[in-house]
C-alpha cells in the first residue's frame, strides 16, 4: 500500500486492507488539518456530517431513508438534510437561544429529531436526545440536570409526559412541538410551521474543538444515570472509527438499530455514518423480527449495527424466518452494548454467512474503542482489539491508589484507556468528583474487568461492580451466562452473586426460555447439569430461576443489580431506565 495516497483529512478515508495499514493511516492522519479545514479555525460536527458533502457536490445522495410505523417511506438527500437542519438552526437563533444553551429532544425516531440534532450543533448549542419511551420523571430529572433551555417534542409526547410539570423547570424557555395538527398548546411553538417559514441558508456557528456539543446520559445499568458531556472534536473519532470498525464507505446503506436517545444511536446512528457519506436507514417502529429482516432485505442494507439483546431475540425466533429474505446486500454486521455471547457470533455466521463483529465502548468514551475488525479474524466472545490510535491496557489499582499495568496475557484487571482520544467525555454534568475518580495518572478507568490474550484481543469478564466472589474464585457473570446460552432451551441469561455463609457469595442464574420449552423440573435439572459440566461446580450456578423475561434497561442491557435487589429484598434503586419485565415462572 502506498501510504502517500492515504488521505490526510477526515472526509477522505480509504479502505486499507488490514490492521497495520489502519494504524499507519491513523498516524498519517493530519488532525490539525482536519480541525481547521473550512472552519475558520474551528470544527463543527454538523459540518462534517452534512455540509461538507454538499460542498463537494454530493448533495443529491440520499442521506436518510425514513421508514414510518405505518409503512410510509421518505428519503432525504444530503442537500435536503442540510436545508432542514439550517432551518432549525435559524429558528434557534431567531428565538434568541444563546450559543452553549442546552436543546433537549423527546422525539421518536422521526425526521424532526434529525433536523433538531444537526441544527442545534450548527447553531452552537448542546444537544441532548432523550429516549421517547421514558416516563415523565426520568425526562424531568434529566432536563433538570442538563439545564434544558429548549425542548423539541411531538404534541402527543408533550401532553402526556411534560405538560404537567413544565412550569416548574426554570431554565426551560421554549417548547417546540411537531405534529400539532393545527392545535399548538399555549406557551409552545408549532415547529412544523416555524420550520416552513425559516430560511434554508445558515452560516454555522464557528465552534471550536473543545466546545460542548452533546450531552448523553448513561444507561443506568449499574446505578443512577450520569450525564456525560462531549465536545465538537469528538467528530474526528466518530468519522474515523465508523470507517475502520464498522467498515463504512461512501454510498453504503447502513442501519444502526439503536435509538438516538442513547449514545450509540447518535454517534453511530447519525453522526459517524453521515461523516462517511453513507445512506442511513431509520426505522420508527419498535423491534419486530419479521419487520427487521424485511428492512434488511428491502433496503438492501450493506452494514448493520445492532445489540446483543436484539440478536438473542432473533435467535429465539429461529432460523426459518430469516431464510425467507434475500439478505444478499449485507456485507458487515456489528454489535455493541453488552457482551456478545460466542453462541451469537456463531449463529450469525451460520444464518447470515458472516459473523457479528463485537465492539466495545461506553457513553464516556464517546466512540468505539475496541473492535473485531473487518480485516482481522473475529474471535467469538472477544470484544476485539484497540482501534488504531487507541491505547488500551489492563490495570490494577491497589489500596494505596497505586496503578500497575498488567501485561501478562490472561491476567484479569480493569480495562483502562490512555487519555487523549478526541471523543472522550469532558465531564459528568454537576458531578465533578465522580468525573475525577474515573482517572488515574494518564489512564481512564472504565469500571469493566477484562483480560487481553496473546494476540492482543480483549475479553470481557464483567463490570467490576458485578463481579462475584465465591469461595476464593472471582467469577464474571458473562462467562456463566454464555455457557447457559449454549443450552438449546435458553434465550437469555442473567447471573448475580448472592450472599452465602460459607462461600461468601454463590452464583445464582436467571434464564428466559426459547419458545416451545417447558419450564419444568426436568429442564432445570438439565440446565444445572449442563452448567456444572461446562463450568465446574465452583463456578456453576447454585440456583437457577426461569423467568418470562429478564429486567433490562431501555438500551437493552440486563439489569443484574435489579435481579439482585429483588432476590435479596432490597430497594430497587434508580429504575428510570428500566423496561418492564415479568415475574418468576419456576425456580430451582
Ligand atoms: P451505567 O454507567 O449508568 O451503569 P452503562 O455502563 O450500561 O450504564 P453505557 O455507557 O451505555 O452505560 O454502556 C457501557 C457499558 O456497556 C460498558 O462499560 C460495558 O460494561 C458494556 N458494554 C458495551 N459494549 C460491550 C461489549 N461489546 N462487551 C461487553 N460489554 C459491553
Ligand atoms: Mg457505565
PDB file of C-alpha atoms in Angstrom, residues 211-448:
ATOM      1  CA  UNK A 211     -16.908  23.486  22.654  1.00  0.00           C
ATOM      2  CA  UNK A 212     -19.605  21.305  24.264  1.00  0.00           C
ATOM      3  CA  UNK A 213     -21.780  19.625  21.668  1.00  0.00           C
ATOM      4  CA  UNK A 214     -23.616  16.602  23.038  1.00  0.00           C
ATOM      5  CA  UNK A 215     -24.933  15.521  26.390  1.00  0.00           C
ATOM      6  CA  UNK A 216     -25.626  11.817  26.785  1.00  0.00           C
ATOM      7  CA  UNK A 217     -26.963  10.032  29.806  1.00  0.00           C
ATOM      8  CA  UNK A 218     -25.508   6.613  30.547  1.00  0.00           C
ATOM      9  CA  UNK A 219     -27.764   3.564  30.523  1.00  0.00           C
ATOM     10  CA  UNK A 220     -28.168   3.362  34.289  1.00  0.00           C
ATOM     11  CA  UNK A 221     -27.224  -0.310  34.329  1.00  0.00           C
ATOM     12  CA  UNK A 222     -25.165  -0.103  37.492  1.00  0.00           C
ATOM     13  CA  UNK A 223     -26.723   2.933  39.216  1.00  0.00           C
ATOM     14  CA  UNK A 224     -28.310   6.322  38.561  1.00  0.00           C
ATOM     15  CA  UNK A 225     -27.561   7.542  35.017  1.00  0.00           C
ATOM     16  CA  UNK A 226     -24.760  10.071  34.630  1.00  0.00           C
ATOM     17  CA  UNK A 227     -24.782  12.945  32.136  1.00  0.00           C
ATOM     18  CA  UNK A 228     -21.633  12.692  30.024  1.00  0.00           C
ATOM     19  CA  UNK A 229     -20.630  15.794  28.109  1.00  0.00           C
ATOM     20  CA  UNK A 230     -18.937  15.596  24.698  1.00  0.00           C
ATOM     21  CA  UNK A 231     -17.310  18.229  22.535  1.00  0.00           C
ATOM     22  CA  UNK A 232     -17.184  19.003  18.805  1.00  0.00           C
ATOM     23  CA  UNK A 233     -13.748  17.452  18.416  1.00  0.00           C
ATOM     24  CA  UNK A 234     -15.406  14.065  19.016  1.00  0.00           C
ATOM     25  CA  UNK A 235     -16.407  14.035  15.372  1.00  0.00           C
ATOM     26  CA  UNK A 236     -12.852  13.157  14.374  1.00  0.00           C
ATOM     27  CA  UNK A 237     -13.181   9.873  16.178  1.00  0.00           C
ATOM     28  CA  UNK A 238     -16.746   9.318  15.010  1.00  0.00           C
ATOM     29  CA  UNK A 239     -15.866   9.603  11.352  1.00  0.00           C
ATOM     30  CA  UNK A 240     -12.689   7.636  11.660  1.00  0.00           C
ATOM     31  CA  UNK A 241     -13.958   4.805  13.864  1.00  0.00           C
ATOM     32  CA  UNK A 242     -17.023   4.102  11.724  1.00  0.00           C
ATOM     33  CA  UNK A 243     -14.748   3.660   8.793  1.00  0.00           C
ATOM     34  CA  UNK A 244     -12.317   1.348  10.494  1.00  0.00           C
ATOM     35  CA  UNK A 245     -14.552  -0.545  12.980  1.00  0.00           C
ATOM     36  CA  UNK A 246     -17.832  -0.654  11.047  1.00  0.00           C
ATOM     37  CA  UNK A 247     -16.362  -0.813   7.560  1.00  0.00           C
ATOM     38  CA  UNK A 248     -18.474   2.114   6.357  1.00  0.00           C
ATOM     39  CA  UNK A 249     -17.718   3.567   2.948  1.00  0.00           C
ATOM     40  CA  UNK A 250     -19.351   6.344   0.943  1.00  0.00           C
ATOM     41  CA  UNK A 251     -22.518   5.129  -0.722  1.00  0.00           C
ATOM     42  CA  UNK A 252     -23.131   2.248   1.693  1.00  0.00           C
ATOM     43  CA  UNK A 253     -26.620   1.650   3.009  1.00  0.00           C
ATOM     44  CA  UNK A 254     -26.337   1.380   6.762  1.00  0.00           C
ATOM     45  CA  UNK A 255     -28.726   0.601   9.582  1.00  0.00           C
ATOM     46  CA  UNK A 256     -27.954   1.219  13.233  1.00  0.00           C
ATOM     47  CA  UNK A 257     -30.864  -0.093  15.273  1.00  0.00           C
ATOM     48  CA  UNK A 258     -30.098   1.928  18.424  1.00  0.00           C
ATOM     49  CA  UNK A 259     -32.361   4.821  19.364  1.00  0.00           C
ATOM     50  CA  UNK A 260     -30.663   8.247  19.350  1.00  0.00           C
ATOM     51  CA  UNK A 261     -31.782   8.544  22.994  1.00  0.00           C
ATOM     52  CA  UNK A 262     -28.605   6.544  23.712  1.00  0.00           C
ATOM     53  CA  UNK A 263     -25.102   7.423  22.713  1.00  0.00           C
ATOM     54  CA  UNK A 264     -24.887   4.639  20.103  1.00  0.00           C
ATOM     55  CA  UNK A 265     -27.974   5.889  18.304  1.00  0.00           C
ATOM     56  CA  UNK A 266     -26.476   9.367  17.973  1.00  0.00           C
ATOM     57  CA  UNK A 267     -22.768   8.727  17.492  1.00  0.00           C
ATOM     58  CA  UNK A 268     -23.196   5.732  15.198  1.00  0.00           C
ATOM     59  CA  UNK A 269     -26.853   6.152  14.268  1.00  0.00           C
ATOM     60  CA  UNK A 270     -26.436   9.671  12.893  1.00  0.00           C
ATOM     61  CA  UNK A 271     -23.072  11.411  13.095  1.00  0.00           C
ATOM     62  CA  UNK A 272     -20.465   8.789  12.219  1.00  0.00           C
ATOM     63  CA  UNK A 273     -22.317   7.344   9.218  1.00  0.00           C
ATOM     64  CA  UNK A 274     -23.135  10.774   7.808  1.00  0.00           C
ATOM     65  CA  UNK A 275     -19.475  11.754   8.152  1.00  0.00           C
ATOM     66  CA  UNK A 276     -18.688   8.780   5.941  1.00  0.00           C
ATOM     67  CA  UNK A 277     -21.367   9.799   3.416  1.00  0.00           C
ATOM     68  CA  UNK A 278     -23.474   6.681   3.735  1.00  0.00           C
ATOM     69  CA  UNK A 279     -27.237   6.371   3.442  1.00  0.00           C
ATOM     70  CA  UNK A 280     -28.828   5.891   6.860  1.00  0.00           C
ATOM     71  CA  UNK A 281     -31.865   3.735   7.343  1.00  0.00           C
ATOM     72  CA  UNK A 282     -34.081   4.884  10.218  1.00  0.00           C
ATOM     73  CA  UNK A 283     -36.955   2.730  11.389  1.00  0.00           C
ATOM     74  CA  UNK A 284     -39.559   4.448  13.517  1.00  0.00           C
ATOM     75  CA  UNK A 285     -41.107   1.190  14.737  1.00  0.00           C
ATOM     76  CA  UNK A 286     -40.152  -0.992  17.668  1.00  0.00           C
ATOM     77  CA  UNK A 287     -38.341  -4.306  17.417  1.00  0.00           C
ATOM     78  CA  UNK A 288     -40.116  -6.916  15.357  1.00  0.00           C
ATOM     79  CA  UNK A 289     -38.154  -9.805  13.860  1.00  0.00           C
ATOM     80  CA  UNK A 290     -40.053 -10.033  10.601  1.00  0.00           C
ATOM     81  CA  UNK A 291     -40.029  -6.284  10.065  1.00  0.00           C
ATOM     82  CA  UNK A 292     -36.321  -6.161  10.768  1.00  0.00           C
ATOM     83  CA  UNK A 293     -35.464  -8.858   8.246  1.00  0.00           C
ATOM     84  CA  UNK A 294     -37.729  -7.174   5.709  1.00  0.00           C
ATOM     85  CA  UNK A 295     -35.904  -3.882   6.193  1.00  0.00           C
ATOM     86  CA  UNK A 296     -32.514  -5.519   5.767  1.00  0.00           C
ATOM     87  CA  UNK A 297     -33.755  -7.114   2.548  1.00  0.00           C
ATOM     88  CA  UNK A 298     -35.880  -4.343   1.016  1.00  0.00           C
ATOM     89  CA  UNK A 299     -33.481  -1.513   1.763  1.00  0.00           C
ATOM     90  CA  UNK A 300     -30.534  -3.612   0.599  1.00  0.00           C
ATOM     91  CA  UNK A 301     -28.654  -2.822   3.807  1.00  0.00           C
ATOM     92  CA  UNK A 302     -24.875  -3.302   3.484  1.00  0.00           C
ATOM     93  CA  UNK A 303     -23.785  -2.664   7.052  1.00  0.00           C
ATOM     94  CA  UNK A 304     -25.856  -3.424  10.121  1.00  0.00           C
ATOM     95  CA  UNK A 305     -25.019  -2.327  13.684  1.00  0.00           C
ATOM     96  CA  UNK A 306     -27.172  -3.786  16.425  1.00  0.00           C
ATOM     97  CA  UNK A 307     -27.094  -5.077  20.004  1.00  0.00           C
ATOM     98  CA  UNK A 308     -26.836  -8.431  21.771  1.00  0.00           C
ATOM     99  CA  UNK A 309     -30.391  -8.323  23.143  1.00  0.00           C
ATOM    100  CA  UNK A 310     -31.809  -7.910  19.649  1.00  0.00           C
ATOM    101  CA  UNK A 311     -29.567 -10.658  18.313  1.00  0.00           C
ATOM    102  CA  UNK A 312     -30.648 -13.007  21.098  1.00  0.00           C
ATOM    103  CA  UNK A 313     -34.289 -12.239  20.367  1.00  0.00           C
ATOM    104  CA  UNK A 314     -33.744 -13.013  16.697  1.00  0.00           C
ATOM    105  CA  UNK A 315     -32.042 -16.266  17.667  1.00  0.00           C
ATOM    106  CA  UNK A 316     -35.042 -17.074  19.829  1.00  0.00           C
ATOM    107  CA  UNK A 317     -37.353 -16.772  16.820  1.00  0.00           C
ATOM    108  CA  UNK A 318     -35.333 -19.410  14.984  1.00  0.00           C
ATOM    109  CA  UNK A 319     -33.648 -19.761  11.611  1.00  0.00           C
ATOM    110  CA  UNK A 320     -36.674 -20.257   9.379  1.00  0.00           C
ATOM    111  CA  UNK A 321     -37.893 -16.697   9.324  1.00  0.00           C
ATOM    112  CA  UNK A 322     -34.605 -15.211   8.182  1.00  0.00           C
ATOM    113  CA  UNK A 323     -34.280 -17.778   5.403  1.00  0.00           C
ATOM    114  CA  UNK A 324     -37.314 -16.233   3.700  1.00  0.00           C
ATOM    115  CA  UNK A 325     -35.486 -12.976   2.973  1.00  0.00           C
ATOM    116  CA  UNK A 326     -32.830 -12.103   0.459  1.00  0.00           C
ATOM    117  CA  UNK A 327     -30.075 -10.516   2.535  1.00  0.00           C
ATOM    118  CA  UNK A 328     -27.569 -10.638  -0.297  1.00  0.00           C
ATOM    119  CA  UNK A 329     -26.606  -6.961   0.082  1.00  0.00           C
ATOM    120  CA  UNK A 330     -25.409  -7.434   3.654  1.00  0.00           C
ATOM    121  CA  UNK A 331     -21.627  -7.212   3.948  1.00  0.00           C
ATOM    122  CA  UNK A 332     -20.801  -6.435   7.578  1.00  0.00           C
ATOM    123  CA  UNK A 333     -22.590  -6.920  10.896  1.00  0.00           C
ATOM    124  CA  UNK A 334     -21.531  -5.485  14.237  1.00  0.00           C
ATOM    125  CA  UNK A 335     -22.800  -5.472  17.798  1.00  0.00           C
ATOM    126  CA  UNK A 336     -22.326  -3.319  20.885  1.00  0.00           C
ATOM    127  CA  UNK A 337     -23.762  -2.544  24.294  1.00  0.00           C
ATOM    128  CA  UNK A 338     -23.343  -5.768  26.197  1.00  0.00           C
ATOM    129  CA  UNK A 339     -21.099  -8.763  25.934  1.00  0.00           C
ATOM    130  CA  UNK A 340     -21.949 -10.700  22.809  1.00  0.00           C
ATOM    131  CA  UNK A 341     -22.027 -14.372  23.669  1.00  0.00           C
ATOM    132  CA  UNK A 342     -19.890 -16.573  21.377  1.00  0.00           C
ATOM    133  CA  UNK A 343     -23.019 -18.540  20.569  1.00  0.00           C
ATOM    134  CA  UNK A 344     -24.489 -15.440  18.914  1.00  0.00           C
ATOM    135  CA  UNK A 345     -21.411 -14.879  16.755  1.00  0.00           C
ATOM    136  CA  UNK A 346     -21.535 -18.463  15.572  1.00  0.00           C
ATOM    137  CA  UNK A 347     -25.252 -18.169  14.873  1.00  0.00           C
ATOM    138  CA  UNK A 348     -24.573 -15.084  12.763  1.00  0.00           C
ATOM    139  CA  UNK A 349     -22.058 -16.975  10.699  1.00  0.00           C
ATOM    140  CA  UNK A 350     -24.483 -19.822  10.146  1.00  0.00           C
ATOM    141  CA  UNK A 351     -27.549 -17.784   9.331  1.00  0.00           C
ATOM    142  CA  UNK A 352     -26.129 -14.704   7.568  1.00  0.00           C
ATOM    143  CA  UNK A 353     -22.913 -16.226   6.283  1.00  0.00           C
ATOM    144  CA  UNK A 354     -20.832 -13.726   8.270  1.00  0.00           C
ATOM    145  CA  UNK A 355     -20.059 -13.197  11.939  1.00  0.00           C
ATOM    146  CA  UNK A 356     -21.247 -10.393  14.162  1.00  0.00           C
ATOM    147  CA  UNK A 357     -18.263  -8.153  14.897  1.00  0.00           C
ATOM    148  CA  UNK A 358     -18.444  -7.282  18.559  1.00  0.00           C
ATOM    149  CA  UNK A 359     -17.068  -3.954  19.651  1.00  0.00           C
ATOM    150  CA  UNK A 360     -16.742  -2.229  22.985  1.00  0.00           C
ATOM    151  CA  UNK A 361     -17.140   1.321  24.165  1.00  0.00           C
ATOM    152  CA  UNK A 362     -19.067   3.429  26.655  1.00  0.00           C
ATOM    153  CA  UNK A 363     -21.082   6.607  26.811  1.00  0.00           C
ATOM    154  CA  UNK A 364     -17.982   8.114  28.384  1.00  0.00           C
ATOM    155  CA  UNK A 365     -15.589   7.103  25.597  1.00  0.00           C
ATOM    156  CA  UNK A 366     -17.900   8.719  23.038  1.00  0.00           C
ATOM    157  CA  UNK A 367     -16.911   6.254  20.350  1.00  0.00           C
ATOM    158  CA  UNK A 368     -15.732   2.719  19.626  1.00  0.00           C
ATOM    159  CA  UNK A 369     -12.522   1.814  21.440  1.00  0.00           C
ATOM    160  CA  UNK A 370     -12.123  -1.933  20.866  1.00  0.00           C
ATOM    161  CA  UNK A 371     -13.387  -3.830  17.863  1.00  0.00           C
ATOM    162  CA  UNK A 372     -13.260  -7.018  15.889  1.00  0.00           C
ATOM    163  CA  UNK A 373     -12.171  -5.507  12.591  1.00  0.00           C
ATOM    164  CA  UNK A 374     -13.334  -6.364   9.116  1.00  0.00           C
ATOM    165  CA  UNK A 375      -9.768  -7.037   8.095  1.00  0.00           C
ATOM    166  CA  UNK A 376      -8.870  -9.317  11.019  1.00  0.00           C
ATOM    167  CA  UNK A 377     -10.168 -12.675  12.203  1.00  0.00           C
ATOM    168  CA  UNK A 378     -13.176 -12.478  14.523  1.00  0.00           C
ATOM    169  CA  UNK A 379     -12.758 -14.218  17.851  1.00  0.00           C
ATOM    170  CA  UNK A 380     -16.234 -15.194  19.061  1.00  0.00           C
ATOM    171  CA  UNK A 381     -16.742 -13.912  22.609  1.00  0.00           C
ATOM    172  CA  UNK A 382     -13.987 -11.298  22.367  1.00  0.00           C
ATOM    173  CA  UNK A 383     -14.510  -7.541  22.161  1.00  0.00           C
ATOM    174  CA  UNK A 384     -11.629  -7.298  19.700  1.00  0.00           C
ATOM    175  CA  UNK A 385      -8.568  -5.086  19.600  1.00  0.00           C
ATOM    176  CA  UNK A 386      -7.986  -1.392  20.303  1.00  0.00           C
ATOM    177  CA  UNK A 387      -8.660   0.879  17.371  1.00  0.00           C
ATOM    178  CA  UNK A 388      -5.514   2.215  15.799  1.00  0.00           C
ATOM    179  CA  UNK A 389      -4.542   5.274  17.782  1.00  0.00           C
ATOM    180  CA  UNK A 390      -6.242   3.991  20.918  1.00  0.00           C
ATOM    181  CA  UNK A 391      -4.007   2.560  23.606  1.00  0.00           C
ATOM    182  CA  UNK A 392      -5.847   0.185  25.931  1.00  0.00           C
ATOM    183  CA  UNK A 393      -4.464  -1.646  28.940  1.00  0.00           C
ATOM    184  CA  UNK A 394      -5.394  -3.969  31.757  1.00  0.00           C
ATOM    185  CA  UNK A 395      -4.582  -2.306  35.065  1.00  0.00           C
ATOM    186  CA  UNK A 396      -4.892  -2.807  38.773  1.00  0.00           C
ATOM    187  CA  UNK A 397      -5.177  -0.077  41.377  1.00  0.00           C
ATOM    188  CA  UNK A 398      -4.061  -1.158  44.852  1.00  0.00           C
ATOM    189  CA  UNK A 399      -5.309   0.079  48.188  1.00  0.00           C
ATOM    190  CA  UNK A 400      -2.709   2.852  48.251  1.00  0.00           C
ATOM    191  CA  UNK A 401      -4.081   4.073  44.948  1.00  0.00           C
ATOM    192  CA  UNK A 402      -1.032   2.848  43.027  1.00  0.00           C
ATOM    193  CA  UNK A 403      -1.747   1.801  39.446  1.00  0.00           C
ATOM    194  CA  UNK A 404       0.043  -1.143  37.847  1.00  0.00           C
ATOM    195  CA  UNK A 405      -0.389  -2.222  34.261  1.00  0.00           C
ATOM    196  CA  UNK A 406      -0.846  -5.992  33.968  1.00  0.00           C
ATOM    197  CA  UNK A 407       0.974  -7.104  30.875  1.00  0.00           C
ATOM    198  CA  UNK A 408       0.804 -10.883  31.072  1.00  0.00           C
ATOM    199  CA  UNK A 409      -1.801 -12.314  28.704  1.00  0.00           C
ATOM    200  CA  UNK A 410      -4.780 -13.708  30.584  1.00  0.00           C
ATOM    201  CA  UNK A 411      -4.380 -11.532  33.691  1.00  0.00           C
ATOM    202  CA  UNK A 412      -7.721 -10.089  34.702  1.00  0.00           C
ATOM    203  CA  UNK A 413      -7.858  -6.434  35.695  1.00  0.00           C
ATOM    204  CA  UNK A 414      -9.681  -3.217  34.953  1.00  0.00           C
ATOM    205  CA  UNK A 415      -9.900  -2.213  31.341  1.00  0.00           C
ATOM    206  CA  UNK A 416      -8.296   1.210  31.004  1.00  0.00           C
ATOM    207  CA  UNK A 417      -7.548   3.626  28.186  1.00  0.00           C
ATOM    208  CA  UNK A 418      -4.673   6.055  27.797  1.00  0.00           C
ATOM    209  CA  UNK A 419      -6.006   9.594  27.783  1.00  0.00           C
ATOM    210  CA  UNK A 420      -6.174  11.766  24.761  1.00  0.00           C
ATOM    211  CA  UNK A 421      -8.626  10.481  22.177  1.00  0.00           C
ATOM    212  CA  UNK A 422     -10.907  13.132  20.681  1.00  0.00           C
ATOM    213  CA  UNK A 423     -14.303  11.716  21.648  1.00  0.00           C
ATOM    214  CA  UNK A 424     -13.537  11.302  25.347  1.00  0.00           C
ATOM    215  CA  UNK A 425     -16.169  12.827  27.642  1.00  0.00           C
ATOM    216  CA  UNK A 426     -15.211  16.109  29.257  1.00  0.00           C
ATOM    217  CA  UNK A 427     -17.246  15.730  32.410  1.00  0.00           C
ATOM    218  CA  UNK A 428     -20.243  14.258  34.195  1.00  0.00           C
ATOM    219  CA  UNK A 429     -22.597  17.184  34.459  1.00  0.00           C
ATOM    220  CA  UNK A 430     -22.623  18.572  38.006  1.00  0.00           C
ATOM    221  CA  UNK A 431     -20.571  15.614  39.269  1.00  0.00           C
ATOM    222  CA  UNK A 432     -17.010  16.822  39.198  1.00  0.00           C
ATOM    223  CA  UNK A 433     -15.712  14.461  41.900  1.00  0.00           C
ATOM    224  CA  UNK A 434     -17.179  11.435  40.192  1.00  0.00           C
ATOM    225  CA  UNK A 435     -15.599  12.518  36.926  1.00  0.00           C
ATOM    226  CA  UNK A 436     -12.185  12.913  38.529  1.00  0.00           C
ATOM    227  CA  UNK A 437     -12.491   9.452  40.079  1.00  0.00           C
ATOM    228  CA  UNK A 438     -12.519   7.931  36.595  1.00  0.00           C
ATOM    229  CA  UNK A 439      -8.896   8.869  36.054  1.00  0.00           C
ATOM    230  CA  UNK A 440      -5.630   7.678  37.485  1.00  0.00           C
ATOM    231  CA  UNK A 441      -2.490   9.317  36.113  1.00  0.00           C
ATOM    232  CA  UNK A 442      -2.803   9.264  32.363  1.00  0.00           C
ATOM    233  CA  UNK A 443      -5.339   6.438  32.340  1.00  0.00           C
ATOM    234  CA  UNK A 444      -9.114   6.466  32.114  1.00  0.00           C
ATOM    235  CA  UNK A 445     -10.564   3.614  34.195  1.00  0.00           C
ATOM    236  CA  UNK A 446     -13.596   2.023  32.566  1.00  0.00           C
ATOM    237  CA  UNK A 447     -15.069   0.135  35.526  1.00  0.00           C
ATOM    238  CA  UNK A 448     -15.138  -3.030  33.389  1.00  0.00           C
TER     239      UNK A 448
END
